């Protein structure tokens, strides 16, 4: 069974631009979550989607948004990029809404210059 | 709110020696606990989990952890480490509710295995 796939693996963007990251969960998994990892703040929860609906949202500004498609694939968008948005963005998938076990992808390393 | 404290930011240990990475949690609801490992430039790999049942859980690569409710701890142990165990280890607690799930992670412990 294929794992969680995140694309692209690496991305360099300029301040003020916007970026879209993609995540394909494990086949059959319906829940997708996104986390930001930085040296200063560690791993922080962004949001979770389940059956195309946002279920949970972390404490991030509105520049961070996401969506989930009917095939459970998810995208995360960051608009008006700031230098502080440079981070490893991790996607995790869960099989059902009642199972807390999550499997993470390799991440997308975003660098904002 | 839930929280996780990893007491040691860095742990150096000689190859084939035992190791314990400490984790304490704070939770007001049902407790689901996890250990993940992260190698350089990689994502998080699940080592082991405690959802219910036996308090001693075994994971991959010879790791095990013990859930201690009275001490609110979930320490990770391995009796004999290898060079390949050098990595960052994260303890996490899951806040699973009717509205969804969210992990709260500790700040991580960097394990360095010395030859």
PDB file of C-alpha atoms in Angstrom, chain A:
ATOM      1  CA  UNK A   1       0.000   0.000   0.000  1.00  0.00           C
ATOM      2  CA  UNK A   2       1.444   3.372  -0.941  1.00  0.00           C
ATOM      3  CA  UNK A   3       2.064   5.816   1.864  1.00  0.00           C
ATOM      4  CA  UNK A   4       1.151   9.467   2.148  1.00  0.00           C
ATOM      5  CA  UNK A   5       2.495  11.390  -0.831  1.00  0.00           C
ATOM      6  CA  UNK A   6       3.322  15.062  -0.663  1.00  0.00           C
ATOM      7  CA  UNK A   7       4.307  17.188  -3.631  1.00  0.00           C
ATOM      8  CA  UNK A   8       6.504  18.989  -4.250  1.00  0.00           C
ATOM      9  CA  UNK A   9       9.259  17.971  -1.827  1.00  0.00           C
ATOM     10  CA  UNK A  10      11.049  21.294  -2.047  1.00  0.00           C
ATOM     11  CA  UNK A  11       9.839  24.752  -2.963  1.00  0.00           C
ATOM     12  CA  UNK A  12      11.429  28.203  -3.026  1.00  0.00           C
ATOM     13  CA  UNK A  13       9.131  31.224  -3.169  1.00  0.00           C
ATOM     14  CA  UNK A  14       9.495  34.971  -2.857  1.00  0.00           C
ATOM     15  CA  UNK A  15       7.841  37.082  -0.170  1.00  0.00           C
ATOM     16  CA  UNK A  16       4.359  38.145  -1.189  1.00  0.00           C
ATOM     17  CA  UNK A  17       3.764  35.197  -3.492  1.00  0.00           C
ATOM     18  CA  UNK A  18       1.323  32.409  -2.830  1.00  0.00           C
ATOM     19  CA  UNK A  19       1.939  28.683  -2.802  1.00  0.00           C
ATOM     20  CA  UNK A  20      -0.110  25.489  -3.036  1.00  0.00           C
ATOM     21  CA  UNK A  21       1.033  22.210  -1.522  1.00  0.00           C
ATOM     22  CA  UNK A  22      -0.534  18.860  -2.303  1.00  0.00           C
ATOM     23  CA  UNK A  23      -1.128  15.737  -0.250  1.00  0.00           C
ATOM     24  CA  UNK A  24      -2.447  12.350  -1.343  1.00  0.00           C
ATOM     25  CA  UNK A  25      -3.432  10.210   1.650  1.00  0.00           C
ATOM     26  CA  UNK A  26      -3.132   6.470   1.974  1.00  0.00           C
ATOM     27  CA  UNK A  27      -5.768   4.742  -0.131  1.00  0.00           C
ATOM     28  CA  UNK A  28      -9.003   4.450   1.830  1.00  0.00           C
ATOM     29  CA  UNK A  29      -8.077   7.124   4.367  1.00  0.00           C
ATOM     30  CA  UNK A  30     -10.582   9.938   4.581  1.00  0.00           C
ATOM     31  CA  UNK A  31      -8.974  12.265   7.096  1.00  0.00           C
ATOM     32  CA  UNK A  32      -6.094  14.559   6.168  1.00  0.00           C
ATOM     33  CA  UNK A  33      -4.315  16.915   8.569  1.00  0.00           C
ATOM     34  CA  UNK A  34      -1.606  19.483   8.003  1.00  0.00           C
ATOM     35  CA  UNK A  35       1.196  20.487  10.365  1.00  0.00           C
ATOM     36  CA  UNK A  36       3.905  23.119  10.203  1.00  0.00           C
ATOM     37  CA  UNK A  37       7.349  22.301  11.587  1.00  0.00           C
ATOM     38  CA  UNK A  38       9.864  25.025  12.359  1.00  0.00           C
ATOM     39  CA  UNK A  39      12.965  25.051  14.581  1.00  0.00           C
ATOM     40  CA  UNK A  40      11.485  27.756  16.786  1.00  0.00           C
ATOM     41  CA  UNK A  41       7.874  26.632  17.170  1.00  0.00           C
ATOM     42  CA  UNK A  42       8.202  22.902  16.632  1.00  0.00           C
ATOM     43  CA  UNK A  43       5.268  20.963  15.209  1.00  0.00           C
ATOM     44  CA  UNK A  44       2.049  22.931  15.069  1.00  0.00           C
ATOM     45  CA  UNK A  45      -1.383  21.866  13.855  1.00  0.00           C
ATOM     46  CA  UNK A  46      -2.821  23.798  10.935  1.00  0.00           C
ATOM     47  CA  UNK A  47      -6.108  22.090  10.086  1.00  0.00           C
ATOM     48  CA  UNK A  48      -7.853  18.794   9.476  1.00  0.00           C
ATOM     49  CA  UNK A  49     -10.228  17.748   6.719  1.00  0.00           C
ATOM     50  CA  UNK A  50     -12.592  14.818   6.743  1.00  0.00           C
ATOM     51  CA  UNK A  51     -14.904  13.976   3.860  1.00  0.00           C
ATOM     52  CA  UNK A  52     -14.200  17.346   2.209  1.00  0.00           C
ATOM     53  CA  UNK A  53     -15.116  19.328   5.348  1.00  0.00           C
ATOM     54  CA  UNK A  54     -12.735  21.210   7.609  1.00  0.00           C
ATOM     55  CA  UNK A  55     -13.156  19.674  11.048  1.00  0.00           C
ATOM     56  CA  UNK A  56     -10.497  21.405  13.121  1.00  0.00           C
ATOM     57  CA  UNK A  57      -8.343  24.480  12.721  1.00  0.00           C
ATOM     58  CA  UNK A  58      -5.217  25.536  14.544  1.00  0.00           C
ATOM     59  CA  UNK A  59      -4.145  29.025  15.502  1.00  0.00           C
ATOM     60  CA  UNK A  60      -2.858  30.297  12.185  1.00  0.00           C
ATOM     61  CA  UNK A  61      -3.798  33.430  10.244  1.00  0.00           C
ATOM     62  CA  UNK A  62      -6.332  33.343   7.423  1.00  0.00           C
ATOM     63  CA  UNK A  63      -3.497  33.339   4.886  1.00  0.00           C
ATOM     64  CA  UNK A  64      -3.329  29.614   5.521  1.00  0.00           C
ATOM     65  CA  UNK A  65      -6.183  27.702   3.929  1.00  0.00           C
ATOM     66  CA  UNK A  66      -6.905  24.266   2.643  1.00  0.00           C
ATOM     67  CA  UNK A  67      -9.387  22.046   0.950  1.00  0.00           C
ATOM     68  CA  UNK A  68     -10.088  18.397   0.363  1.00  0.00           C
ATOM     69  CA  UNK A  69     -11.401  16.779  -2.788  1.00  0.00           C
ATOM     70  CA  UNK A  70     -13.833  13.916  -3.189  1.00  0.00           C
ATOM     71  CA  UNK A  71     -10.945  11.472  -3.645  1.00  0.00           C
ATOM     72  CA  UNK A  72      -9.584  12.612  -0.241  1.00  0.00           C
ATOM     73  CA  UNK A  73      -6.575  14.386  -1.757  1.00  0.00           C
ATOM     74  CA  UNK A  74      -5.912  17.672  -0.019  1.00  0.00           C
ATOM     75  CA  UNK A  75      -4.266  20.934  -0.885  1.00  0.00           C
ATOM     76  CA  UNK A  76      -2.927  23.625   1.390  1.00  0.00           C
ATOM     77  CA  UNK A  77      -2.556  27.208   0.236  1.00  0.00           C
ATOM     78  CA  UNK A  78      -0.553  30.007   1.778  1.00  0.00           C
ATOM     79  CA  UNK A  79      -1.101  33.480   0.381  1.00  0.00           C
ATOM     80  CA  UNK A  80       1.065  36.585   0.752  1.00  0.00           C
ATOM     81  CA  UNK A  81       4.077  34.580   1.892  1.00  0.00           C
ATOM     82  CA  UNK A  82       6.246  35.891   4.710  1.00  0.00           C
ATOM     83  CA  UNK A  83       9.789  34.896   5.602  1.00  0.00           C
ATOM     84  CA  UNK A  84       8.431  33.242   8.743  1.00  0.00           C
ATOM     85  CA  UNK A  85       6.399  30.815   6.653  1.00  0.00           C
ATOM     86  CA  UNK A  86       9.600  28.974   5.779  1.00  0.00           C
ATOM     87  CA  UNK A  87       9.062  25.540   7.259  1.00  0.00           C
ATOM     88  CA  UNK A  88       8.564  21.858   6.664  1.00  0.00           C
ATOM     89  CA  UNK A  89       4.877  21.254   6.006  1.00  0.00           C
ATOM     90  CA  UNK A  90       3.710  17.782   6.911  1.00  0.00           C
ATOM     91  CA  UNK A  91       0.539  16.041   5.890  1.00  0.00           C
ATOM     92  CA  UNK A  92      -0.963  13.156   7.836  1.00  0.00           C
ATOM     93  CA  UNK A  93      -3.761  10.777   6.972  1.00  0.00           C
ATOM     94  CA  UNK A  94      -6.054   8.734   9.195  1.00  0.00           C
ATOM     95  CA  UNK A  95      -8.284   5.845   8.187  1.00  0.00           C
ATOM     96  CA  UNK A  96     -11.504   6.937   9.912  1.00  0.00           C
ATOM     97  CA  UNK A  97     -12.816   9.724  12.065  1.00  0.00           C
ATOM     98  CA  UNK A  98     -12.669   7.558  15.201  1.00  0.00           C
ATOM     99  CA  UNK A  99      -9.121   6.255  14.870  1.00  0.00           C
ATOM    100  CA  UNK A 100      -6.445   8.669  16.154  1.00  0.00           C
ATOM    101  CA  UNK A 101      -3.521   6.840  14.521  1.00  0.00           C
ATOM    102  CA  UNK A 102      -1.989   9.033  11.817  1.00  0.00           C
ATOM    103  CA  UNK A 103       0.568   8.376   9.106  1.00  0.00           C
ATOM    104  CA  UNK A 104       2.747  11.199   7.884  1.00  0.00           C
ATOM    105  CA  UNK A 105       4.160  12.039   4.506  1.00  0.00           C
ATOM    106  CA  UNK A 106       7.738  13.082   3.749  1.00  0.00           C
ATOM    107  CA  UNK A 107       6.809  16.740   3.903  1.00  0.00           C
ATOM    108  CA  UNK A 108       7.262  19.758   1.666  1.00  0.00           C
ATOM    109  CA  UNK A 109      10.176  22.020   2.541  1.00  0.00           C
ATOM    110  CA  UNK A 110       9.101  25.589   1.769  1.00  0.00           C
ATOM    111  CA  UNK A 111      11.709  28.322   1.719  1.00  0.00           C
ATOM    112  CA  UNK A 112      10.567  31.926   1.428  1.00  0.00           C
ATOM    113  CA  UNK A 113      13.219  34.413   0.290  1.00  0.00           C
TER     114      UNK A 113
END
